[in-house]
Amino acid sequence: MMGELRSSNHDVNTDATPPVPPPPPPPPRRPVVSLVQPSKKKKHQRGKVVRVFRSVFRSFPIISPICKLPSLPMGGLPDAHRAASGGSRVTGTLFGYRKGRVSLSVQESPRCLPTVVLELGMHMNALQKELGSGMVRIALECEKSMDKDKTKLMDEPLWTVYCNGRKIGYGVKREANEEDLNVMELLKAVSMGAGVLPGSSNKEGPDSELAYMRAFFERVVGSRDSVTLYMLSPEGNSGPELSIFMVRI
């Protein structure tokens, strides 16, 4: 009896099969990004023209919401001043959904990862309307820290944004997200131009479009508290004129 019972238990254990675990979930799909890291080289500005720019930028009356920035001759910074200032050329892209906020991406070149991404306190359709007037001055203003830290101007997290002298809200610096990198990847072969891209945001719906404007900008450093980006238009082009002033006061 005992032998039969022992044999029966052995048969039950042999026939039992362990449960099969479910297959692991597939890894999240990431966009294929071939953009490269920007170079680490530093460009120094020297000379009398730089000192002149410092004094001019510090005198910009952009503290109050009704500020008015000084207008420059058509074409932005004169060629002679560009050559003397030693400013560097960067790629700037303004993009966003028509009813969404504008983002500004600054790259060393169209094939590099963004060095800074700023979300501006204005909507894309409002920016397009301003660009239609032919001249746009965007001023980004932030306050100096009381502890006198060594935060670089482009790394400041919060900005007050003015457009053509009118206060329009606040801007924030953020890390480039997946959608930003996807836009930069799609525009990798575009040096200058404007258009629309198919939208990929669930908030805007499947039929949304993302508008963009890309151009080369002359980056002029006035001091550690002032940087200006002047849009460079092809010679003979009568398109919109855009300048972006970044000032820490």
PDB file of N, CA and C in Angstrom, residues 104-159:
ATOM      1  N   LEU A 104      12.446  77.976 -28.987  1.00  0.00           N
ATOM      2  CA  LEU A 104      13.648  78.422 -29.688  1.00  0.00           C
ATOM      3  C   LEU A 104      14.760  77.421 -29.414  1.00  0.00           C
ATOM      4  N   SER A 105      15.304  76.860 -30.477  1.00  0.00           N
ATOM      5  CA  SER A 105      16.433  75.944 -30.365  1.00  0.00           C
ATOM      6  C   SER A 105      17.657  76.599 -30.989  1.00  0.00           C
ATOM      7  N   VAL A 106      18.771  76.597 -30.256  1.00  0.00           N
ATOM      8  CA  VAL A 106      20.030  77.143 -30.756  1.00  0.00           C
ATOM      9  C   VAL A 106      21.008  75.990 -30.907  1.00  0.00           C
ATOM     10  N   GLN A 107      21.573  75.868 -32.107  1.00  0.00           N
ATOM     11  CA  GLN A 107      22.525  74.806 -32.412  1.00  0.00           C
ATOM     12  C   GLN A 107      23.815  75.398 -32.960  1.00  0.00           C
ATOM     13  N   GLU A 108      24.898  74.698 -32.749  1.00  0.00           N
ATOM     14  CA  GLU A 108      26.161  75.117 -33.345  1.00  0.00           C
ATOM     15  C   GLU A 108      26.100  75.005 -34.854  1.00  0.00           C
ATOM     16  N   SER A 109      25.411  73.992 -35.362  1.00  0.00           N
ATOM     17  CA  SER A 109      25.158  73.797 -36.792  1.00  0.00           C
ATOM     18  C   SER A 109      23.896  72.950 -36.903  1.00  0.00           C
ATOM     19  N   PRO A 110      23.280  72.879 -38.096  1.00  0.00           N
ATOM     20  CA  PRO A 110      22.051  72.079 -38.228  1.00  0.00           C
ATOM     21  C   PRO A 110      22.234  70.606 -37.893  1.00  0.00           C
ATOM     22  N   ARG A 111      23.450  70.106 -37.885  1.00  0.00           N
ATOM     23  CA  ARG A 111      23.696  68.685 -37.628  1.00  0.00           C
ATOM     24  C   ARG A 111      24.112  68.396 -36.189  1.00  0.00           C
ATOM     25  N   CYS A 112      24.086  69.436 -35.334  1.00  0.00           N
ATOM     26  CA  CYS A 112      24.485  69.261 -33.939  1.00  0.00           C
ATOM     27  C   CYS A 112      23.256  69.203 -33.030  1.00  0.00           C
ATOM     28  N   LEU A 113      23.429  68.590 -31.874  1.00  0.00           N
ATOM     29  CA  LEU A 113      22.401  68.620 -30.850  1.00  0.00           C
ATOM     30  C   LEU A 113      22.221  70.055 -30.344  1.00  0.00           C
ATOM     31  N   PRO A 114      21.027  70.421 -29.910  1.00  0.00           N
ATOM     32  CA  PRO A 114      20.814  71.790 -29.415  1.00  0.00           C
ATOM     33  C   PRO A 114      21.692  72.093 -28.201  1.00  0.00           C
ATOM     34  N   THR A 115      22.250  73.279 -28.184  1.00  0.00           N
ATOM     35  CA  THR A 115      22.993  73.737 -27.003  1.00  0.00           C
ATOM     36  C   THR A 115      22.062  74.368 -25.985  1.00  0.00           C
ATOM     37  N   VAL A 116      20.916  74.873 -26.442  1.00  0.00           N
ATOM     38  CA  VAL A 116      19.921  75.438 -25.530  1.00  0.00           C
ATOM     39  C   VAL A 116      18.557  75.375 -26.210  1.00  0.00           C
ATOM     40  N   VAL A 117      17.522  75.111 -25.415  1.00  0.00           N
ATOM     41  CA  VAL A 117      16.132  75.143 -25.882  1.00  0.00           C
ATOM     42  C   VAL A 117      15.347  76.016 -24.916  1.00  0.00           C
ATOM     43  N   LEU A 118      14.704  77.042 -25.442  1.00  0.00           N
ATOM     44  CA  LEU A 118      13.896  77.957 -24.631  1.00  0.00           C
ATOM     45  C   LEU A 118      12.450  77.892 -25.104  1.00  0.00           C
ATOM     46  N   GLU A 119      11.540  77.760 -24.160  1.00  0.00           N
ATOM     47  CA  GLU A 119      10.116  77.832 -24.483  1.00  0.00           C
ATOM     48  C   GLU A 119       9.647  79.244 -24.175  1.00  0.00           C
ATOM     49  N   LEU A 120       9.238  79.971 -25.214  1.00  0.00           N
ATOM     50  CA  LEU A 120       8.882  81.376 -25.074  1.00  0.00           C
ATOM     51  C   LEU A 120       7.409  81.533 -24.711  1.00  0.00           C
ATOM     52  N   GLY A 121       7.091  82.627 -24.061  1.00  0.00           N
ATOM     53  CA  GLY A 121       5.722  82.863 -23.610  1.00  0.00           C
ATOM     54  C   GLY A 121       4.844  83.489 -24.666  1.00  0.00           C
ATOM     55  N   MET A 122       4.870  82.973 -25.887  1.00  0.00           N
ATOM     56  CA  MET A 122       4.007  83.487 -26.941  1.00  0.00           C
ATOM     57  C   MET A 122       3.581  82.332 -27.834  1.00  0.00           C
ATOM     58  N   HIS A 123       2.443  82.499 -28.492  1.00  0.00           N
ATOM     59  CA  HIS A 123       1.923  81.451 -29.351  1.00  0.00           C
ATOM     60  C   HIS A 123       2.475  81.600 -30.771  1.00  0.00           C
ATOM     61  N   MET A 124       2.513  80.479 -31.473  1.00  0.00           N
ATOM     62  CA  MET A 124       3.111  80.465 -32.805  1.00  0.00           C
ATOM     63  C   MET A 124       2.327  81.351 -33.776  1.00  0.00           C
ATOM     64  N   ASN A 125       1.004  81.309 -33.698  1.00  0.00           N
ATOM     65  CA  ASN A 125       0.241  82.147 -34.639  1.00  0.00           C
ATOM     66  C   ASN A 125       0.470  83.630 -34.378  1.00  0.00           C
ATOM     67  N   ALA A 126       0.727  84.012 -33.105  1.00  0.00           N
ATOM     68  CA  ALA A 126       1.034  85.413 -32.800  1.00  0.00           C
ATOM     69  C   ALA A 126       2.400  85.799 -33.357  1.00  0.00           C
ATOM     70  N   LEU A 127       3.382  84.889 -33.256  1.00  0.00           N
ATOM     71  CA  LEU A 127       4.705  85.176 -33.820  1.00  0.00           C
ATOM     72  C   LEU A 127       4.633  85.308 -35.331  1.00  0.00           C
ATOM     73  N   GLN A 128       3.890  84.439 -35.984  1.00  0.00           N
ATOM     74  CA  GLN A 128       3.752  84.521 -37.438  1.00  0.00           C
ATOM     75  C   GLN A 128       3.118  85.838 -37.854  1.00  0.00           C
ATOM     76  N   LYS A 129       2.179  86.330 -37.053  1.00  0.00           N
ATOM     77  CA  LYS A 129       1.557  87.623 -37.355  1.00  0.00           C
ATOM     78  C   LYS A 129       2.570  88.748 -37.222  1.00  0.00           C
ATOM     79  N   GLU A 130       3.418  88.689 -36.187  1.00  0.00           N
ATOM     80  CA  GLU A 130       4.455  89.710 -36.009  1.00  0.00           C
ATOM     81  C   GLU A 130       5.472  89.650 -37.148  1.00  0.00           C
ATOM     82  N   LEU A 131       5.840  88.446 -37.563  1.00  0.00           N
ATOM     83  CA  LEU A 131       6.800  88.308 -38.652  1.00  0.00           C
ATOM     84  C   LEU A 131       6.247  88.882 -39.948  1.00  0.00           C
ATOM     85  N   GLY A 132       4.931  88.842 -40.085  1.00  0.00           N
ATOM     86  CA  GLY A 132       4.317  89.408 -41.284  1.00  0.00           C
ATOM     87  C   GLY A 132       4.504  90.908 -41.384  1.00  0.00           C
ATOM     88  N   SER A 133       4.778  91.573 -40.257  1.00  0.00           N
ATOM     89  CA  SER A 133       5.005  93.018 -40.277  1.00  0.00           C
ATOM     90  C   SER A 133       6.395  93.365 -40.788  1.00  0.00           C
ATOM     91  N   GLY A 134       7.302  92.360 -40.856  1.00  0.00           N
ATOM     92  CA  GLY A 134       8.620  92.579 -41.440  1.00  0.00           C
ATOM     93  C   GLY A 134       9.737  92.791 -40.457  1.00  0.00           C
ATOM     94  N   MET A 135       9.457  93.125 -39.186  1.00  0.00           N
ATOM     95  CA  MET A 135      10.509  93.370 -38.206  1.00  0.00           C
ATOM     96  C   MET A 135      10.057  92.874 -36.842  1.00  0.00           C
ATOM     97  N   VAL A 136      10.858  92.037 -36.217  1.00  0.00           N
ATOM     98  CA  VAL A 136      10.519  91.483 -34.910  1.00  0.00           C
ATOM     99  C   VAL A 136      11.729  91.628 -33.996  1.00  0.00           C
ATOM    100  N   ARG A 137      11.497  92.194 -32.807  1.00  0.00           N
ATOM    101  CA  ARG A 137      12.519  92.293 -31.769  1.00  0.00           C
ATOM    102  C   ARG A 137      12.015  91.531 -30.546  1.00  0.00           C
ATOM    103  N   ILE A 138      12.653  90.437 -30.234  1.00  0.00           N
ATOM    104  CA  ILE A 138      12.302  89.644 -29.051  1.00  0.00           C
ATOM    105  C   ILE A 138      13.363  89.900 -27.987  1.00  0.00           C
ATOM    106  N   ALA A 139      12.929  90.319 -26.812  1.00  0.00           N
ATOM    107  CA  ALA A 139      13.844  90.570 -25.706  1.00  0.00           C
ATOM    108  C   ALA A 139      13.552  89.585 -24.586  1.00  0.00           C
ATOM    109  N   LEU A 140      14.587  88.914 -24.112  1.00  0.00           N
ATOM    110  CA  LEU A 140      14.493  87.993 -22.983  1.00  0.00           C
ATOM    111  C   LEU A 140      15.280  88.595 -21.834  1.00  0.00           C
ATOM    112  N   GLU A 141      14.599  88.819 -20.725  1.00  0.00           N
ATOM    113  CA  GLU A 141      15.215  89.518 -19.601  1.00  0.00           C
ATOM    114  C   GLU A 141      15.123  88.660 -18.349  1.00  0.00           C
ATOM    115  N   CYS A 142      16.231  88.548 -17.609  1.00  0.00           N
ATOM    116  CA  CYS A 142      16.227  87.819 -16.347  1.00  0.00           C
ATOM    117  C   CYS A 142      16.962  88.644 -15.299  1.00  0.00           C
ATOM    118  N   GLU A 143      16.755  88.284 -14.045  1.00  0.00           N
ATOM    119  CA  GLU A 143      17.351  89.021 -12.944  1.00  0.00           C
ATOM    120  C   GLU A 143      18.652  88.372 -12.498  1.00  0.00           C
ATOM    121  N   LYS A 144      19.570  89.214 -12.048  1.00  0.00           N
ATOM    122  CA  LYS A 144      20.818  88.698 -11.498  1.00  0.00           C
ATOM    123  C   LYS A 144      20.554  88.044 -10.152  1.00  0.00           C
ATOM    124  N   SER A 145      21.260  86.964  -9.912  1.00  0.00           N
ATOM    125  CA  SER A 145      21.121  86.263  -8.646  1.00  0.00           C
ATOM    126  C   SER A 145      21.846  87.025  -7.547  1.00  0.00           C
ATOM    127  N   MET A 146      21.260  87.036  -6.356  1.00  0.00           N
ATOM    128  CA  MET A 146      21.845  87.768  -5.244  1.00  0.00           C
ATOM    129  C   MET A 146      23.120  87.116  -4.719  1.00  0.00           C
ATOM    130  N   ASP A 147      23.239  85.787  -4.903  1.00  0.00           N
ATOM    131  CA  ASP A 147      24.431  85.110  -4.391  1.00  0.00           C
ATOM    132  C   ASP A 147      25.623  85.194  -5.339  1.00  0.00           C
ATOM    133  N   LYS A 148      25.438  85.935  -6.445  1.00  0.00           N
ATOM    134  CA  LYS A 148      26.529  86.166  -7.394  1.00  0.00           C
ATOM    135  C   LYS A 148      27.157  84.851  -7.867  1.00  0.00           C
ATOM    136  N   ASP A 149      26.296  83.908  -8.225  1.00  0.00           N
ATOM    137  CA  ASP A 149      26.830  82.647  -8.738  1.00  0.00           C
ATOM    138  C   ASP A 149      27.354  82.846 -10.147  1.00  0.00           C
ATOM    139  N   LYS A 150      27.933  81.802 -10.696  1.00  0.00           N
ATOM    140  CA  LYS A 150      28.560  81.886 -12.005  1.00  0.00           C
ATOM    141  C   LYS A 150      27.701  81.221 -13.082  1.00  0.00           C
ATOM    142  N   THR A 151      26.395  81.343 -12.962  1.00  0.00           N
ATOM    143  CA  THR A 151      25.494  80.785 -13.960  1.00  0.00           C
ATOM    144  C   THR A 151      25.678  81.494 -15.297  1.00  0.00           C
ATOM    145  N   LYS A 152      25.877  80.724 -16.350  1.00  0.00           N
ATOM    146  CA  LYS A 152      26.002  81.318 -17.671  1.00  0.00           C
ATOM    147  C   LYS A 152      24.657  81.890 -18.101  1.00  0.00           C
ATOM    148  N   LEU A 153      24.721  82.935 -18.903  1.00  0.00           N
ATOM    149  CA  LEU A 153      23.500  83.621 -19.306  1.00  0.00           C
ATOM    150  C   LEU A 153      22.538  82.664 -20.009  1.00  0.00           C
ATOM    151  N   MET A 154      23.052  81.827 -20.907  1.00  0.00           N
ATOM    152  CA  MET A 154      22.202  80.914 -21.657  1.00  0.00           C
ATOM    153  C   MET A 154      21.635  79.800 -20.786  1.00  0.00           C
ATOM    154  N   ASP A 155      22.133  79.656 -19.552  1.00  0.00           N
ATOM    155  CA  ASP A 155      21.646  78.616 -18.641  1.00  0.00           C
ATOM    156  C   ASP A 155      20.639  79.145 -17.630  1.00  0.00           C
ATOM    157  N   GLU A 156      20.288  80.416 -17.706  1.00  0.00           N
ATOM    158  CA  GLU A 156      19.293  80.960 -16.790  1.00  0.00           C
ATOM    159  C   GLU A 156      17.951  80.251 -17.017  1.00  0.00           C
ATOM    160  N   PRO A 157      17.259  79.873 -15.930  1.00  0.00           N
ATOM    161  CA  PRO A 157      16.057  79.046 -16.102  1.00  0.00           C
ATOM    162  C   PRO A 157      14.780  79.810 -16.438  1.00  0.00           C
ATOM    163  N   LEU A 158      14.670  81.091 -16.038  1.00  0.00           N
ATOM    164  CA  LEU A 158      13.408  81.815 -16.197  1.00  0.00           C
ATOM    165  C   LEU A 158      13.647  83.188 -16.797  1.00  0.00           C
ATOM    166  N   TRP A 159      12.783  83.560 -17.761  1.00  0.00           N
ATOM    167  CA  TRP A 159      12.939  84.819 -18.485  1.00  0.00           C
ATOM    168  C   TRP A 159      11.598  85.532 -18.574  1.00  0.00           C
TER     169      TRP A 159
END
